[in-house]
Short mmCIF file of C-alpha atoms in Angstrom, two decimals:
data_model
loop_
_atom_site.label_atom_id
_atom_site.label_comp_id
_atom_site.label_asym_id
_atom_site.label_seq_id
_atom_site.Cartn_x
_atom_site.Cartn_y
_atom_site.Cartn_z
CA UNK T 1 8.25 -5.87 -47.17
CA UNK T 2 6.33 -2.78 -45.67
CA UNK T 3 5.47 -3.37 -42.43
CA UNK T 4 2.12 -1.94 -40.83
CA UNK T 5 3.01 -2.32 -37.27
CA UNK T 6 5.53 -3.88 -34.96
CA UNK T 7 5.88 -3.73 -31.39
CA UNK T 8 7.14 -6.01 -28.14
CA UNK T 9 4.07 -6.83 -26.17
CA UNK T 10 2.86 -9.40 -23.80
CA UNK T 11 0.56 -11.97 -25.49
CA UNK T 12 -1.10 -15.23 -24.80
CA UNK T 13 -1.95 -18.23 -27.10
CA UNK T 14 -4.82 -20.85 -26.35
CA UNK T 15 -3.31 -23.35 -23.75
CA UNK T 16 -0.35 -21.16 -22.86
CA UNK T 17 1.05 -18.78 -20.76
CA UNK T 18 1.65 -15.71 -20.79
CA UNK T 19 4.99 -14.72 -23.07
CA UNK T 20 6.95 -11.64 -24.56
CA UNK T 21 6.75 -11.90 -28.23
CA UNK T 22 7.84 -9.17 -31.23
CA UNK T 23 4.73 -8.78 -32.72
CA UNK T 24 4.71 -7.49 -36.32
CA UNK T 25 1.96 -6.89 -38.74
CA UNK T 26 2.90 -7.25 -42.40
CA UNK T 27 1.42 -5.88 -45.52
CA UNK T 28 2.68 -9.15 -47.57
CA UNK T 29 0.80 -11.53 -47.22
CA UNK T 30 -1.32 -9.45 -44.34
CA UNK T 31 0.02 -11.55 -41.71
CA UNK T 32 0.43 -11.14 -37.56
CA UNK T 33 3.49 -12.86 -36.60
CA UNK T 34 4.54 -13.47 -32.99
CA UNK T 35 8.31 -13.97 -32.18
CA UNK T 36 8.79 -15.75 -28.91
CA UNK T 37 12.12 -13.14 -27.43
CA UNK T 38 13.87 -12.67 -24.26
CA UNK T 39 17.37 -10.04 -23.59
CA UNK T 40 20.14 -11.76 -22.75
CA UNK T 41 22.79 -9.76 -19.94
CA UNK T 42 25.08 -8.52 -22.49
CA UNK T 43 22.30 -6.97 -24.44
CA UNK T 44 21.51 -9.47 -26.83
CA UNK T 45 17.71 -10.19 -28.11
CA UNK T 46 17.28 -13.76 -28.33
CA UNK T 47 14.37 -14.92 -30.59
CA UNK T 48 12.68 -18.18 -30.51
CA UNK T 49 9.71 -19.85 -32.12
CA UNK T 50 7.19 -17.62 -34.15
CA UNK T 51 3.07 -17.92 -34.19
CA UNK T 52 1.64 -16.25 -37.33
CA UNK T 53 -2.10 -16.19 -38.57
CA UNK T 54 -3.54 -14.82 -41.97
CA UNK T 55 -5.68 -11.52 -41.34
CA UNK T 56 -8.17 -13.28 -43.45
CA UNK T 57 -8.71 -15.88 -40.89
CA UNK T 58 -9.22 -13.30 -37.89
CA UNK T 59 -13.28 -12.65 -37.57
CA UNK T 60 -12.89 -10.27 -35.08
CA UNK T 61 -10.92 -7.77 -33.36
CA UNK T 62 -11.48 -6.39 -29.93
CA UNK T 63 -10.14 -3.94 -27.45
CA UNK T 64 -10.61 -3.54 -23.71
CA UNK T 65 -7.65 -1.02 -21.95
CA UNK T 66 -4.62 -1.84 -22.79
CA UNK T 67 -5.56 -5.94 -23.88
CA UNK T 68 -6.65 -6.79 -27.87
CA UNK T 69 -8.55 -10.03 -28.69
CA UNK T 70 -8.25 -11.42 -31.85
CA UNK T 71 -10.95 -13.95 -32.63
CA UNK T 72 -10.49 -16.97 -35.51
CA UNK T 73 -13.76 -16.22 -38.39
CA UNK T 74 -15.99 -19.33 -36.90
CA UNK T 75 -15.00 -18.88 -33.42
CA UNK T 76 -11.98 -19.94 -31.02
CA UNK T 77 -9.56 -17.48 -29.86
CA UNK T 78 -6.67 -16.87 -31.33
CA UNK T 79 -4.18 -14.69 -29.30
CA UNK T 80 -4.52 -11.52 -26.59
CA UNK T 81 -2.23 -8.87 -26.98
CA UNK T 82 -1.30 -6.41 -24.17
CA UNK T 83 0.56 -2.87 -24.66
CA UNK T 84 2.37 -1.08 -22.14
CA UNK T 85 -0.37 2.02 -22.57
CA UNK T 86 -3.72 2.09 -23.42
CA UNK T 87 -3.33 3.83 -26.14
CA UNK T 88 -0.89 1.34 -27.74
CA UNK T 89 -3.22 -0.78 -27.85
CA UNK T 90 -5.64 1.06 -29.92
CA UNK T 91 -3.67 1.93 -32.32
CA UNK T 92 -2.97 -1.92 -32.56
CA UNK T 93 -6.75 -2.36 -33.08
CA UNK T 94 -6.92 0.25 -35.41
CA UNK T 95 -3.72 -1.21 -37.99
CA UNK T 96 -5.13 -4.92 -37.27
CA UNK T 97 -8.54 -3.64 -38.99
CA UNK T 98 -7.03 -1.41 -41.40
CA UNK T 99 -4.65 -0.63 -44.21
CA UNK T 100 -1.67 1.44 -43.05
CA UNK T 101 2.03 2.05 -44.37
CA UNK T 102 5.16 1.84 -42.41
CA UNK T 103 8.51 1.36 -44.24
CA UNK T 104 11.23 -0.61 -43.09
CA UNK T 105 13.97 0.28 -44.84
CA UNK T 106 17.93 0.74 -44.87
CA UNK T 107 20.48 -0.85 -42.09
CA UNK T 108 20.27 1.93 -39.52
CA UNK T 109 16.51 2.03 -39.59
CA UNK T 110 16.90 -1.58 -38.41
CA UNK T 111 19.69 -1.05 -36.02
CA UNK T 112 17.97 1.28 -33.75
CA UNK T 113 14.44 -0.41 -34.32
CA UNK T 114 16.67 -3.39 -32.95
CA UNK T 115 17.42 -1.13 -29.87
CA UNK T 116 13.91 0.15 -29.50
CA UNK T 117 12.71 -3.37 -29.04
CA UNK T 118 15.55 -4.25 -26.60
CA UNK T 119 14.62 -1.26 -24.25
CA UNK T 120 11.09 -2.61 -24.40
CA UNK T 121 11.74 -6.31 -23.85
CA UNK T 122 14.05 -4.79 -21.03
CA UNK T 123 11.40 -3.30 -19.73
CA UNK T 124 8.74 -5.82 -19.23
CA UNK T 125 11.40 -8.01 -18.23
CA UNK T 126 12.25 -4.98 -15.19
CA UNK T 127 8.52 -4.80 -14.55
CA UNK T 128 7.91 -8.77 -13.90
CA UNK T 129 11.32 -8.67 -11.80
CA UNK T 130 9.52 -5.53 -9.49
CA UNK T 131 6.39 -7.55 -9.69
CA UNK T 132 8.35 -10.80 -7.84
CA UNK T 133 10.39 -8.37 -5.36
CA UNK T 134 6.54 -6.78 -3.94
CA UNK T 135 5.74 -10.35 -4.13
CA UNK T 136 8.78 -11.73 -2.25
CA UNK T 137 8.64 -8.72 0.31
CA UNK T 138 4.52 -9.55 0.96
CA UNK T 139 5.33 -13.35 1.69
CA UNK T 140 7.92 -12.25 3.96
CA UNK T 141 5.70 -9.24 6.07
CA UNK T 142 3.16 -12.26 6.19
CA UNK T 143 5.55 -14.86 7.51
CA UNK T 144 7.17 -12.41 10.02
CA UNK T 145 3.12 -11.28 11.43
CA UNK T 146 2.73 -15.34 11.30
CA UNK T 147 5.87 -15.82 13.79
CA UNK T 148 4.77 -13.09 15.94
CA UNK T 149 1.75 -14.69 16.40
CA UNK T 150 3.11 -17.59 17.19
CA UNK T 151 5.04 -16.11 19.93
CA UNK T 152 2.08 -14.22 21.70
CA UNK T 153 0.42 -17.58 21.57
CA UNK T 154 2.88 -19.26 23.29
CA UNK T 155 3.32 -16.22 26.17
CA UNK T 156 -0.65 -16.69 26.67
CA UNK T 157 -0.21 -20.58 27.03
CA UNK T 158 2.78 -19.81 29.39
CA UNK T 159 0.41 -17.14 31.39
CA UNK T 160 -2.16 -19.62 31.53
CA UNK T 161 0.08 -22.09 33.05
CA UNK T 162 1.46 -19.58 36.25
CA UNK T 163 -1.93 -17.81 36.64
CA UNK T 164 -3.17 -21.99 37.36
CA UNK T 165 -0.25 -22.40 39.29
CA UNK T 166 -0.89 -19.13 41.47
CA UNK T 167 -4.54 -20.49 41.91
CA UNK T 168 -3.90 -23.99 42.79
CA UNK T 169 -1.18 -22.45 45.57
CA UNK T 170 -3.96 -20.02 47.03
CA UNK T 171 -6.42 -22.80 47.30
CA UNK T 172 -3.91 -24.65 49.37
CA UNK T 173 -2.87 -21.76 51.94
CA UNK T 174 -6.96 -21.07 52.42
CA UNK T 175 -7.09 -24.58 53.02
CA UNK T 176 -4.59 -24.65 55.24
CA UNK T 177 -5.45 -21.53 57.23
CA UNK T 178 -9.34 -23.17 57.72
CA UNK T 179 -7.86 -26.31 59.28
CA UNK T 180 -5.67 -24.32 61.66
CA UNK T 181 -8.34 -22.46 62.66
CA UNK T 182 -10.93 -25.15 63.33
CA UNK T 183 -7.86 -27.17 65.75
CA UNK T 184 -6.72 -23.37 67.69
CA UNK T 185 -8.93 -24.22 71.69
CA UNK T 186 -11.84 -22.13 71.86
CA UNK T 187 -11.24 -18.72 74.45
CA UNK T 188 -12.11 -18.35 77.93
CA UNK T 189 -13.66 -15.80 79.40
CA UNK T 190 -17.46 -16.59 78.50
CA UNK T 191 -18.84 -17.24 82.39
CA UNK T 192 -17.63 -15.88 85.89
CA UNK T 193 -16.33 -18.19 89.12
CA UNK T 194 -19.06 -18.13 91.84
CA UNK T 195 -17.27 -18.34 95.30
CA UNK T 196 -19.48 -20.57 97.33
CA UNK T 197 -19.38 -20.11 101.36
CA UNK T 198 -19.17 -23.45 103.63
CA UNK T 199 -22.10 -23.20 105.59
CA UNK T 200 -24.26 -21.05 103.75
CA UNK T 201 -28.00 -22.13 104.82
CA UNK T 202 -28.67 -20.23 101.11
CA UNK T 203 -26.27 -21.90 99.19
CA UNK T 204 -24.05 -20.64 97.00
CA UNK T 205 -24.43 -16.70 96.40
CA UNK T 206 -23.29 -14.55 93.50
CA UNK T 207 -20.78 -11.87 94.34
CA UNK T 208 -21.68 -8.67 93.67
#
């Protein structure tokens, strides 16, 4: 069956996730099917379940950047597409509203379309597996600032406690200074010894 496009992408169905799905557009009947795949280590492409929807139901086809929208005639989404480039995706747009002929023929045609869409599903796979390691090293940066924190929190607690310490231990020593002062005798020294005379019709007389 001639086959106007086909292509690993990213898509999402109403209620779901986001999956990586062969996506291939067919002549016969004019029908989008999404296969649910994943590579295996030793370089096998596992498929799973398939989505597929009549052209003749889809109302309405959209494209923003590298996302298309198809929309069910009468409303309700039926699946967003995303390409790895931009212009991926409007070529998608552009077979999805249009007539277009791509032959899939003989065995090797097959055998290194197979490969094709292993190096893409690869590659997605790569990209979510870079996306997790940023992720993974951003969790960690924020738990190592959060620990650090932490730390200089509990050195400012720790200065708060000695700096109170070192202020109770000066108000004692002022303390204690003042009373030793007030108990010292007062000095001497503050009025002179008048020598008084026996005798003396006058009295008592200053020296000079």
């Amino acid at each position: 069956a001639a086959v106007l496009q086909q292509q690993v992408l990213r898509a999402m169905l109403p209620g779901e996730g986001e999956n990586v799905f062969v996506a291939t557009l067919d002549e016969t009947p004019g029908a989008l099917r999404l296969v649910r795949t994943s590579a295996s280590d030793d370089g096998q492409i596992n498929f799973g379940s398939e989505v597929s929807a009549l052209m003749s139901d889809i109302g309405e086809v959209s494209v923003a950047g590298d996302a298309v929208k198809l929309i069910k005639r009468g409303g309700g989404a039926f699946c967003t597409l995303w390409a790895e480039r931009t212009s991926d995706a409007e070529n998608w747009a552009a077979a999805l509203k249009r007539a277009a002929s791509y032959e899939c023929g003989d065995e090797d045609a097959l055998r290194a379309r197979s490969r094709q869409l292993h190096e893409q599903i690869r590659a997605l796979e790569e990209v979510g597996e870079q996306r997790g390691a940023r992720l993974d090293k951003l969790i960690n940066q924020f738990n190592g600032t959060m620990n650090l924190l932490v730390a200089v929190q509990e050195m400012v607690e720790q200065q708060k406690k000695v700096i109170l310490a070192q202020q109770v231990a000066v108000a004692a020593l002022r303390s204690e200074v003042g009373d030793e002062r007030r108990s010292a005798p007062a000095a001497s020294g503050g009025g002179r010894i008048i020598p008084v005379r026996l005798g003396d019709p006058a009295g008592a007389h200053e020296t000079p």
